[in-house]
């Protein structure tokens, strides 16, 4: 699926798409199944919260101004959104894990079934979950540390000076958090393909990205932009259809808080999200896995090991390295 040499950005993208084509039944089947589960949960949570929530109905009708009702509605909203986000995150973790295994096999010219990808990835899913939670928490902690001096100054000194210091600290912390997030962005494929622990995978990613931060950032940004473009293109016709079939005109979302969200609107929007996710899951996972392999090719001569594993005769490693 890829040339056994250091890859260009275009070749990483092409390799991810080529994997989707060559193993379309397995790749799209995994993505579709997980997307259906996650979007179904999200649709049900959204629909029941907005249409079957007594606390929200009281606020919508203006029949109460009690703080307890406001807090109850807010708590239900957080619980519902949190549940949907958790299910979505779990689906993305499973998809990333399984699709990473498929990409690693496709690089060697080997096919893999969904069952084989599941058996290979299942033992490391708990570690993947821990890794997925840990990296954002580290970023939030860094931002929090940056903001903290300003908050303390605002509480015990000048409020204006504290606000300014908090802004500067938060901005600096955000920059550090972005830098660290990109530095650790290859942790997931390292965990899956090298079968390492969470902290060993983090250290591995930092080592591979070091000295190539801007290149890794560019590829990761491209993956995000591609996913956004695909999602936007897919969502437009489904949004139009949802507005047409919804009995509540625009389903309540565009009509404001005073309307219920129609189930027809939610279902059509959910179908659109499933279609978009079915393509963005493998694209993002494929680009991340190929970027990881490319960094190893550049730094460790992984292309020689890949050629040997693929049974390529007379292969000579490319002299081009970073």
Short mmCIF file of C-alpha atoms in Angstrom, two decimals:
data_model
loop_
_atom_site.label_atom_id
_atom_site.label_comp_id
_atom_site.label_asym_id
_atom_site.label_seq_id
_atom_site.Cartn_x
_atom_site.Cartn_y
_atom_site.Cartn_z
CA UNK A 1 0.00 0.00 0.00
CA UNK A 2 2.99 2.30 0.46
CA UNK A 3 6.48 2.51 -1.05
CA UNK A 4 9.06 1.13 1.36
CA UNK A 5 10.94 4.38 1.88
CA UNK A 6 10.35 7.69 3.67
CA UNK A 7 6.87 8.89 2.69
CA UNK A 8 5.65 12.24 1.52
CA UNK A 9 2.49 13.73 3.01
CA UNK A 10 0.59 12.90 -0.19
CA UNK A 11 1.74 9.26 0.01
CA UNK A 12 0.50 8.99 3.60
CA UNK A 13 -2.92 10.22 2.49
CA UNK A 14 -2.90 8.00 -0.60
CA UNK A 15 -1.86 4.99 1.46
CA UNK A 16 -4.74 5.51 3.87
CA UNK A 17 -7.22 5.74 0.98
CA UNK A 18 -5.65 2.74 -0.75
CA UNK A 19 -6.13 0.67 2.41
CA UNK A 20 -9.80 1.63 2.49
CA UNK A 21 -10.17 0.53 -1.14
CA UNK A 22 -8.24 -2.73 -0.86
CA UNK A 23 -10.01 -3.82 2.32
CA UNK A 24 -13.24 -1.92 1.84
CA UNK A 25 -15.53 -4.67 3.13
CA UNK A 26 -13.59 -5.08 6.39
CA UNK A 27 -12.65 -1.43 6.93
CA UNK A 28 -16.02 0.10 6.09
CA UNK A 29 -17.85 -2.73 7.84
CA UNK A 30 -16.03 -2.03 11.12
CA UNK A 31 -16.51 1.71 10.79
CA UNK A 32 -20.18 1.37 9.85
CA UNK A 33 -20.98 -0.97 12.74
CA UNK A 34 -19.32 1.23 15.34
CA UNK A 35 -20.78 4.41 13.83
CA UNK A 36 -24.30 2.96 13.97
CA UNK A 37 -23.91 2.10 17.66
CA UNK A 38 -22.42 5.45 18.70
CA UNK A 39 -24.82 7.60 16.67
CA UNK A 40 -27.85 5.59 17.79
CA UNK A 41 -26.96 6.23 21.42
CA UNK A 42 -26.31 9.91 20.70
CA UNK A 43 -29.64 10.28 18.88
CA UNK A 44 -31.61 8.56 21.65
CA UNK A 45 -29.95 10.61 24.38
CA UNK A 46 -30.58 13.88 22.53
CA UNK A 47 -34.17 13.02 21.70
CA UNK A 48 -35.18 11.85 25.16
CA UNK A 49 -33.42 14.74 26.88
CA UNK A 50 -35.04 17.49 24.82
CA UNK A 51 -38.46 15.88 24.41
CA UNK A 52 -38.97 13.96 27.67
CA UNK A 53 -37.35 16.11 30.33
CA UNK A 54 -39.81 17.63 32.85
CA UNK A 55 -37.24 20.09 34.20
CA UNK A 56 -36.44 21.36 30.73
CA UNK A 57 -40.15 21.55 29.87
CA UNK A 58 -40.73 23.84 32.85
CA UNK A 59 -37.93 26.13 31.76
CA UNK A 60 -39.12 26.02 28.15
CA UNK A 61 -42.69 26.95 29.12
CA UNK A 62 -41.60 29.61 31.59
CA UNK A 63 -43.65 27.98 34.38
CA UNK A 64 -40.79 27.92 36.88
CA UNK A 65 -37.84 29.99 37.90
CA UNK A 66 -36.66 27.70 40.70
CA UNK A 67 -32.92 27.27 40.96
CA UNK A 68 -33.45 23.58 41.67
CA UNK A 69 -35.18 23.08 38.31
CA UNK A 70 -32.40 24.91 36.52
CA UNK A 71 -29.78 22.79 38.26
CA UNK A 72 -31.77 19.62 37.54
CA UNK A 73 -31.99 20.46 33.84
CA UNK A 74 -28.30 21.31 33.74
CA UNK A 75 -27.38 18.08 35.55
CA UNK A 76 -29.48 16.00 33.16
CA UNK A 77 -27.86 17.75 30.22
CA UNK A 78 -24.36 17.04 31.51
CA UNK A 79 -25.25 13.41 32.25
CA UNK A 80 -26.83 12.89 28.84
CA UNK A 81 -24.05 14.58 26.91
CA UNK A 82 -21.44 12.77 28.98
CA UNK A 83 -23.03 9.39 28.30
CA UNK A 84 -23.21 10.05 24.56
CA UNK A 85 -19.62 11.35 24.51
CA UNK A 86 -18.38 8.30 26.42
CA UNK A 87 -20.06 5.90 23.99
CA UNK A 88 -18.66 7.89 21.05
CA UNK A 89 -15.16 7.82 22.56
CA UNK A 90 -15.33 4.07 23.16
CA UNK A 91 -16.44 3.53 19.57
CA UNK A 92 -13.60 5.66 18.26
CA UNK A 93 -11.08 3.79 20.44
CA UNK A 94 -12.25 0.41 19.17
CA UNK A 95 -12.29 1.63 15.57
CA UNK A 96 -8.79 3.11 15.87
CA UNK A 97 -7.42 -0.04 17.45
CA UNK A 98 -8.90 -2.42 14.88
CA UNK A 99 -8.15 -0.22 11.87
CA UNK A 100 -4.54 0.26 12.99
CA UNK A 101 -4.09 -3.51 12.90
CA UNK A 102 -5.62 -3.65 9.41
CA UNK A 103 -3.30 -0.91 8.12
CA UNK A 104 -0.25 -2.67 9.56
CA UNK A 105 -1.20 -5.87 7.72
CA UNK A 106 -2.03 -4.08 4.48
CA UNK A 107 1.44 -2.49 4.40
CA UNK A 108 2.79 -6.04 4.16
CA UNK A 109 0.31 -6.91 1.42
CA UNK A 110 -1.73 -9.16 3.71
CA UNK A 111 -5.47 -9.17 4.20
CA UNK A 112 -7.18 -9.38 7.58
CA UNK A 113 -10.76 -10.06 8.59
CA UNK A 114 -12.73 -8.08 11.12
CA UNK A 115 -12.54 -11.04 13.51
CA UNK A 116 -8.75 -11.18 13.26
CA UNK A 117 -8.45 -7.42 13.77
CA UNK A 118 -10.67 -7.70 16.85
CA UNK A 119 -8.63 -10.57 18.33
CA UNK A 120 -5.38 -8.67 17.75
CA UNK A 121 -6.63 -5.40 19.23
CA UNK A 122 -8.86 -6.60 22.08
CA UNK A 123 -6.09 -7.27 24.66
CA UNK A 124 -4.92 -3.64 24.42
CA UNK A 125 -8.27 -1.80 24.42
CA UNK A 126 -8.16 -1.01 28.14
CA UNK A 127 -4.71 0.53 27.72
CA UNK A 128 -5.97 2.46 24.72
CA UNK A 129 -8.80 3.85 26.85
CA UNK A 130 -6.35 4.90 29.55
CA UNK A 131 -4.09 6.53 26.97
CA UNK A 132 -6.99 8.36 25.32
CA UNK A 133 -8.06 9.79 28.67
CA UNK A 134 -4.59 10.56 29.96
CA UNK A 135 -3.30 12.79 27.16
CA UNK A 136 -6.18 15.33 27.28
CA UNK A 137 -5.96 15.36 31.08
CA UNK A 138 -2.27 16.24 30.85
CA UNK A 139 -3.12 19.08 28.47
CA UNK A 140 -5.86 20.38 30.77
CA UNK A 141 -3.51 20.19 33.76
CA UNK A 142 -0.92 22.26 31.90
CA UNK A 143 -3.49 24.91 31.00
CA UNK A 144 -4.75 24.90 34.59
CA UNK A 145 -1.25 25.44 35.93
CA UNK A 146 -0.84 28.36 33.54
CA UNK A 147 -4.08 29.99 34.67
CA UNK A 148 -3.60 29.35 38.39
CA UNK A 149 -1.22 32.26 39.22
CA UNK A 150 -3.64 34.73 37.65
CA UNK A 151 -6.57 33.27 39.55
CA UNK A 152 -4.70 33.53 42.84
CA UNK A 153 -3.70 37.11 42.08
CA UNK A 154 -7.34 37.99 41.26
CA UNK A 155 -8.54 36.44 44.53
CA UNK A 156 -5.95 37.94 46.85
CA UNK A 157 -4.80 41.03 44.95
CA UNK A 158 -5.79 43.05 41.90
CA UNK A 159 -8.67 41.59 39.91
CA UNK A 160 -7.64 43.30 36.66
CA UNK A 161 -4.01 42.26 36.96
CA UNK A 162 -5.11 38.74 37.88
CA UNK A 163 -7.35 38.51 34.82
CA UNK A 164 -4.52 39.66 32.56
CA UNK A 165 -2.05 37.24 34.11
CA UNK A 166 -4.59 34.40 33.85
CA UNK A 167 -5.07 35.16 30.14
CA UNK A 168 -1.34 35.17 29.48
CA UNK A 169 -0.82 32.04 31.54
CA UNK A 170 -3.70 30.26 29.85
CA UNK A 171 -2.38 31.21 26.41
CA UNK A 172 1.11 29.98 27.26
CA UNK A 173 -0.30 26.82 28.80
CA UNK A 174 -2.45 26.22 25.73
CA UNK A 175 0.57 26.50 23.44
CA UNK A 176 2.51 24.02 25.59
CA UNK A 177 -0.49 21.69 25.67
CA UNK A 178 -0.75 21.75 21.85
CA UNK A 179 2.96 21.08 21.50
CA UNK A 180 2.76 18.16 23.92
CA UNK A 181 -0.39 16.75 22.32
CA UNK A 182 1.31 16.59 18.92
CA UNK A 183 4.45 15.14 20.51
CA UNK A 184 2.34 12.35 21.98
CA UNK A 185 0.05 11.89 18.97
CA UNK A 186 1.79 8.67 17.85
CA UNK A 187 1.20 6.99 21.21
CA UNK A 188 -1.86 5.05 20.01
CA UNK A 189 -0.21 3.29 17.03
CA UNK A 190 2.89 2.68 19.17
CA UNK A 191 0.73 1.04 21.83
CA UNK A 192 -1.12 -1.12 19.33
CA UNK A 193 1.75 -2.17 17.06
CA UNK A 194 4.58 -2.44 19.59
CA UNK A 195 2.38 -3.86 22.36
CA UNK A 196 3.74 -1.47 24.95
CA UNK A 197 2.21 0.02 28.06
CA UNK A 198 0.64 3.45 28.29
CA UNK A 199 3.65 5.34 29.60
CA UNK A 200 6.10 3.43 27.39
CA UNK A 201 3.95 4.34 24.37
CA UNK A 202 3.93 7.99 25.40
CA UNK A 203 7.72 7.98 25.68
CA UNK A 204 7.96 6.18 22.33
CA UNK A 205 5.81 8.80 20.60
CA UNK A 206 7.83 11.65 22.07
CA UNK A 207 11.03 10.05 20.78
CA UNK A 208 9.64 9.52 17.28
CA UNK A 209 8.19 13.02 16.95
CA UNK A 210 11.21 14.83 18.38
CA UNK A 211 12.85 16.89 15.65
CA UNK A 212 9.87 16.41 13.29
CA UNK A 213 7.20 18.25 15.24
CA UNK A 214 6.08 20.57 12.44
CA UNK A 215 5.84 17.74 9.93
CA UNK A 216 3.79 15.59 12.30
CA UNK A 217 1.64 18.61 13.14
CA UNK A 218 1.00 19.23 9.45
CA UNK A 219 -0.05 15.64 8.76
CA UNK A 220 -2.29 15.53 11.83
CA UNK A 221 -3.84 18.86 10.86
CA UNK A 222 -4.45 17.53 7.34
CA UNK A 223 -6.22 14.49 8.79
CA UNK A 224 -8.46 16.74 10.90
CA UNK A 225 -9.24 18.99 7.93
CA UNK A 226 -10.02 15.99 5.69
CA UNK A 227 -12.37 14.58 8.32
CA UNK A 228 -14.06 17.97 8.70
CA UNK A 229 -14.49 18.38 4.95
CA UNK A 230 -15.95 14.89 4.52
CA UNK A 231 -18.31 15.38 7.47
CA UNK A 232 -19.43 18.77 6.15
CA UNK A 233 -20.04 17.50 2.62
CA UNK A 234 -22.04 14.52 3.87
CA UNK A 235 -24.03 16.51 6.45
CA UNK A 236 -25.34 19.18 4.05
CA UNK A 237 -27.78 17.01 2.06
CA UNK A 238 -28.90 15.15 5.18
CA UNK A 239 -29.56 18.44 6.96
CA UNK A 240 -31.70 19.62 4.04
CA UNK A 241 -33.61 16.32 3.98
CA UNK A 242 -34.07 16.45 7.77
CA UNK A 243 -35.62 19.91 7.55
CA UNK A 244 -37.98 18.74 4.80
CA UNK A 245 -39.19 15.55 6.52
CA UNK A 246 -39.31 16.97 10.04
CA UNK A 247 -42.79 17.74 11.26
CA UNK A 248 -41.33 20.54 13.39
CA UNK A 249 -40.07 22.59 10.44
CA UNK A 250 -36.35 22.71 11.27
CA UNK A 251 -36.63 20.16 14.02
CA UNK A 252 -36.50 22.67 16.81
CA UNK A 253 -32.77 23.22 16.61
CA UNK A 254 -33.11 26.31 14.45
CA UNK A 255 -36.42 27.38 16.00
CA UNK A 256 -34.88 28.02 19.41
CA UNK A 257 -35.29 26.58 22.86
CA UNK A 258 -39.07 26.87 22.77
CA UNK A 259 -39.57 23.90 20.46
CA UNK A 260 -39.16 20.17 20.74
CA UNK A 261 -36.71 18.38 18.49
CA UNK A 262 -38.56 16.09 16.11
CA UNK A 263 -37.51 12.44 15.99
CA UNK A 264 -37.59 12.49 12.18
CA UNK A 265 -35.08 15.35 12.22
CA UNK A 266 -32.80 13.55 14.69
CA UNK A 267 -32.92 10.25 12.82
CA UNK A 268 -32.03 11.76 9.45
CA UNK A 269 -29.22 13.81 11.01
CA UNK A 270 -28.01 10.64 12.75
CA UNK A 271 -27.96 8.72 9.46
CA UNK A 272 -25.86 11.49 7.95
CA UNK A 273 -23.47 11.32 10.89
CA UNK A 274 -23.15 7.54 10.44
CA UNK A 275 -22.25 7.95 6.77
CA UNK A 276 -19.67 10.62 7.54
CA UNK A 277 -18.14 8.69 10.43
CA UNK A 278 -17.94 5.54 8.31
CA UNK A 279 -15.35 7.29 6.14
CA UNK A 280 -13.61 9.52 8.68
CA UNK A 281 -12.79 6.71 11.14
CA UNK A 282 -10.58 4.72 8.71
CA UNK A 283 -9.06 7.85 7.15
CA UNK A 284 -7.90 9.26 10.49
CA UNK A 285 -6.72 5.92 11.85
CA UNK A 286 -4.93 5.07 8.60
CA UNK A 287 -3.08 8.37 8.42
CA UNK A 288 -2.00 8.10 12.07
CA UNK A 289 -0.70 4.54 11.59
CA UNK A 290 1.15 5.40 8.37
CA UNK A 291 2.63 8.53 9.93
CA UNK A 292 3.94 6.36 12.78
CA UNK A 293 5.46 3.91 10.30
CA UNK A 294 6.97 6.75 8.29
CA UNK A 295 8.68 8.17 11.36
CA UNK A 296 10.11 4.75 12.14
CA UNK A 297 11.29 4.37 8.55
CA UNK A 298 13.06 7.71 8.74
CA UNK A 299 14.65 7.09 12.13
CA UNK A 300 15.04 3.33 12.49
CA UNK A 301 15.04 1.83 9.00
CA UNK A 302 11.68 0.12 9.50
CA UNK A 303 11.40 -0.24 5.72
CA UNK A 304 14.06 -2.97 5.84
CA UNK A 305 12.05 -4.93 8.41
CA UNK A 306 8.84 -4.40 6.46
CA UNK A 307 10.44 -5.59 3.23
CA UNK A 308 11.79 -8.68 4.97
CA UNK A 309 8.40 -9.41 6.55
CA UNK A 310 6.65 -8.90 3.21
CA UNK A 311 9.11 -11.21 1.46
CA UNK A 312 10.45 -8.59 -0.96
CA UNK A 313 13.52 -10.01 -2.70
CA UNK A 314 16.57 -7.88 -3.43
CA UNK A 315 15.29 -4.89 -1.47
CA UNK A 316 17.78 -2.17 -0.61
CA UNK A 317 16.87 0.45 1.92
CA UNK A 318 16.59 3.99 0.72
CA UNK A 319 19.55 6.12 1.78
CA UNK A 320 17.22 9.07 2.34
CA UNK A 321 16.77 9.62 6.06
CA UNK A 322 16.21 12.57 8.33
#
